[in-house]
JSON list of C-alpha atoms in Angstrom, two decimals:
[
{"chain": "A", "resi": 20, "resn": "MET", "atom": "CA", "xyz": [85.45, -53.06, 156.31]},
{"chain": "A", "resi": 21, "resn": "GLY", "atom": "CA", "xyz": [87.57, -52.81, 152.66]},
{"chain": "A", "resi": 22, "resn": "SER", "atom": "CA", "xyz": [88.66, -48.99, 151.31]},
{"chain": "A", "resi": 23, "resn": "ILE", "atom": "CA", "xyz": [86.19, -48.82, 149.08]},
{"chain": "A", "resi": 24, "resn": "LYS", "atom": "CA", "xyz": [83.48, -48.92, 152.11]},
{"chain": "A", "resi": 25, "resn": "ARG", "atom": "CA", "xyz": [85.66, -46.50, 153.79]},
{"chain": "A", "resi": 26, "resn": "TYR", "atom": "CA", "xyz": [85.51, -44.00, 151.17]},
{"chain": "A", "resi": 27, "resn": "ARG", "atom": "CA", "xyz": [82.05, -44.46, 150.49]},
{"chain": "A", "resi": 28, "resn": "ALA", "atom": "CA", "xyz": [81.10, -43.55, 154.32]},
{"chain": "A", "resi": 29, "resn": "LEU", "atom": "CA", "xyz": [83.21, -40.15, 153.67]},
{"chain": "A", "resi": 30, "resn": "ASN", "atom": "CA", "xyz": [81.17, -39.63, 150.69]},
{"chain": "A", "resi": 31, "resn": "THR", "atom": "CA", "xyz": [77.95, -40.08, 152.35]},
{"chain": "A", "resi": 32, "resn": "VAL", "atom": "CA", "xyz": [78.70, -37.44, 154.84]},
{"chain": "A", "resi": 33, "resn": "ALA", "atom": "CA", "xyz": [80.89, -35.08, 152.67]},
{"chain": "A", "resi": 34, "resn": "ARG", "atom": "CA", "xyz": [77.50, -35.47, 150.66]},
{"chain": "A", "resi": 35, "resn": "SER", "atom": "CA", "xyz": [75.26, -34.60, 153.35]},
{"chain": "A", "resi": 36, "resn": "LEU", "atom": "CA", "xyz": [77.19, -31.68, 154.63]},
{"chain": "A", "resi": 37, "resn": "GLY", "atom": "CA", "xyz": [77.27, -30.34, 150.89]},
{"chain": "A", "resi": 38, "resn": "MET", "atom": "CA", "xyz": [80.66, -31.14, 148.50]},
{"chain": "A", "resi": 39, "resn": "THR", "atom": "CA", "xyz": [81.47, -27.72, 147.32]},
{"chain": "A", "resi": 40, "resn": "SER", "atom": "CA", "xyz": [81.71, -26.58, 151.11]},
{"chain": "A", "resi": 41, "resn": "VAL", "atom": "CA", "xyz": [83.40, -29.59, 152.15]},
{"chain": "A", "resi": 42, "resn": "ALA", "atom": "CA", "xyz": [86.14, -29.15, 149.32]},
{"chain": "A", "resi": 43, "resn": "VAL", "atom": "CA", "xyz": [86.65, -25.50, 149.68]},
{"chain": "A", "resi": 44, "resn": "GLU", "atom": "CA", "xyz": [87.06, -26.17, 153.60]},
{"chain": "A", "resi": 45, "resn": "ALA", "atom": "CA", "xyz": [89.74, -28.94, 152.90]},
{"chain": "A", "resi": 46, "resn": "GLY", "atom": "CA", "xyz": [91.32, -26.84, 149.78]},
{"chain": "A", "resi": 47, "resn": "LEU", "atom": "CA", "xyz": [90.36, -29.01, 147.48]},
{"chain": "A", "resi": 48, "resn": "GLY", "atom": "CA", "xyz": [88.47, -28.12, 144.05]},
{"chain": "A", "resi": 49, "resn": "ARG", "atom": "CA", "xyz": [84.91, -29.92, 143.86]},
{"chain": "A", "resi": 50, "resn": "GLU", "atom": "CA", "xyz": [85.76, -32.15, 141.07]},
{"chain": "A", "resi": 51, "resn": "SER", "atom": "CA", "xyz": [88.93, -33.72, 143.03]},
{"chain": "A", "resi": 52, "resn": "LEU", "atom": "CA", "xyz": [87.15, -34.13, 145.92]},
{"chain": "A", "resi": 53, "resn": "TYR", "atom": "CA", "xyz": [84.34, -36.15, 143.90]},
{"chain": "A", "resi": 54, "resn": "LYS", "atom": "CA", "xyz": [87.58, -38.29, 142.62]},
{"chain": "A", "resi": 55, "resn": "ALA", "atom": "CA", "xyz": [89.08, -39.11, 145.50]},
{"chain": "A", "resi": 56, "resn": "LEU", "atom": "CA", "xyz": [85.77, -40.43, 147.05]},
{"chain": "A", "resi": 57, "resn": "SER", "atom": "CA", "xyz": [84.40, -42.32, 144.05]},
{"chain": "A", "resi": 58, "resn": "ASP", "atom": "CA", "xyz": [84.68, -46.19, 143.74]},
{"chain": "A", "resi": 59, "resn": "THR", "atom": "CA", "xyz": [87.66, -46.20, 141.76]},
{"chain": "A", "resi": 60, "resn": "GLY", "atom": "CA", "xyz": [89.26, -43.13, 143.82]},
{"chain": "A", "resi": 61, "resn": "ASN", "atom": "CA", "xyz": [92.81, -43.46, 146.10]},
{"chain": "A", "resi": 62, "resn": "PRO", "atom": "CA", "xyz": [93.19, -40.63, 147.88]},
{"chain": "A", "resi": 63, "resn": "GLU", "atom": "CA", "xyz": [96.57, -40.20, 150.23]},
{"chain": "A", "resi": 64, "resn": "PHE", "atom": "CA", "xyz": [96.00, -40.50, 153.56]},
{"chain": "A", "resi": 65, "resn": "THR", "atom": "CA", "xyz": [96.76, -36.25, 153.63]},
{"chain": "A", "resi": 66, "resn": "THR", "atom": "CA", "xyz": [94.10, -35.85, 151.53]},
{"chain": "A", "resi": 67, "resn": "VAL", "atom": "CA", "xyz": [91.53, -38.08, 153.91]},
{"chain": "A", "resi": 68, "resn": "LEU", "atom": "CA", "xyz": [93.10, -36.27, 157.25]},
{"chain": "A", "resi": 69, "resn": "LYS", "atom": "CA", "xyz": [92.11, -33.01, 155.45]},
{"chain": "A", "resi": 70, "resn": "LEU", "atom": "CA", "xyz": [88.84, -34.24, 154.68]},
{"chain": "A", "resi": 71, "resn": "MET", "atom": "CA", "xyz": [88.11, -35.29, 157.71]},
{"chain": "A", "resi": 72, "resn": "LYS", "atom": "CA", "xyz": [88.83, -31.98, 159.60]},
{"chain": "A", "resi": 73, "resn": "ALA", "atom": "CA", "xyz": [86.36, -30.24, 157.56]},
{"chain": "A", "resi": 74, "resn": "MET", "atom": "CA", "xyz": [83.82, -32.34, 158.19]},
{"chain": "A", "resi": 75, "resn": "GLY", "atom": "CA", "xyz": [84.34, -31.84, 161.74]},
{"chain": "A", "resi": 76, "resn": "LEU", "atom": "CA", "xyz": [85.52, -35.52, 161.94]},
{"chain": "A", "resi": 77, "resn": "LYS", "atom": "CA", "xyz": [88.95, -36.72, 163.80]},
{"chain": "A", "resi": 78, "resn": "LEU", "atom": "CA", "xyz": [90.75, -40.28, 163.31]},
{"chain": "A", "resi": 79, "resn": "SER", "atom": "CA", "xyz": [92.05, -42.22, 166.54]},
{"chain": "A", "resi": 80, "resn": "ALA", "atom": "CA", "xyz": [93.77, -45.33, 166.79]},
{"chain": "A", "resi": 81, "resn": "LEU", "atom": "CA", "xyz": [93.04, -47.16, 169.69]},
{"chain": "A", "resi": 82, "resn": "PRO", "atom": "CA", "xyz": [94.88, -50.47, 171.36]},
{"chain": "A", "resi": 83, "resn": "ILE", "atom": "CA", "xyz": [93.41, -53.84, 170.61]},
{"chain": "A", "resi": 84, "resn": "ASP", "atom": "CA", "xyz": [91.69, -55.32, 173.50]},
{"chain": "A", "resi": 85, "resn": "LYS", "atom": "CA", "xyz": [93.47, -58.68, 174.13]},
{"chain": "A", "resi": 86, "resn": "GLY", "atom": "CA", "xyz": [90.87, -59.86, 176.71]}
]
């Protein structure tokens, strides 16, 4: 999955929850949130983690099944 698709999914979730409330919860300005999650956005990893936490999501890493 390309990075644009990942950010587009986060954008969709943020819009469904309300961009302003997600931005406030994440400690970001609303315009910064729109920019970070745009098709041309390139948010830092810490920003993605803040957004995910604000949206009630968590990132997890799982081992690849080599079976």
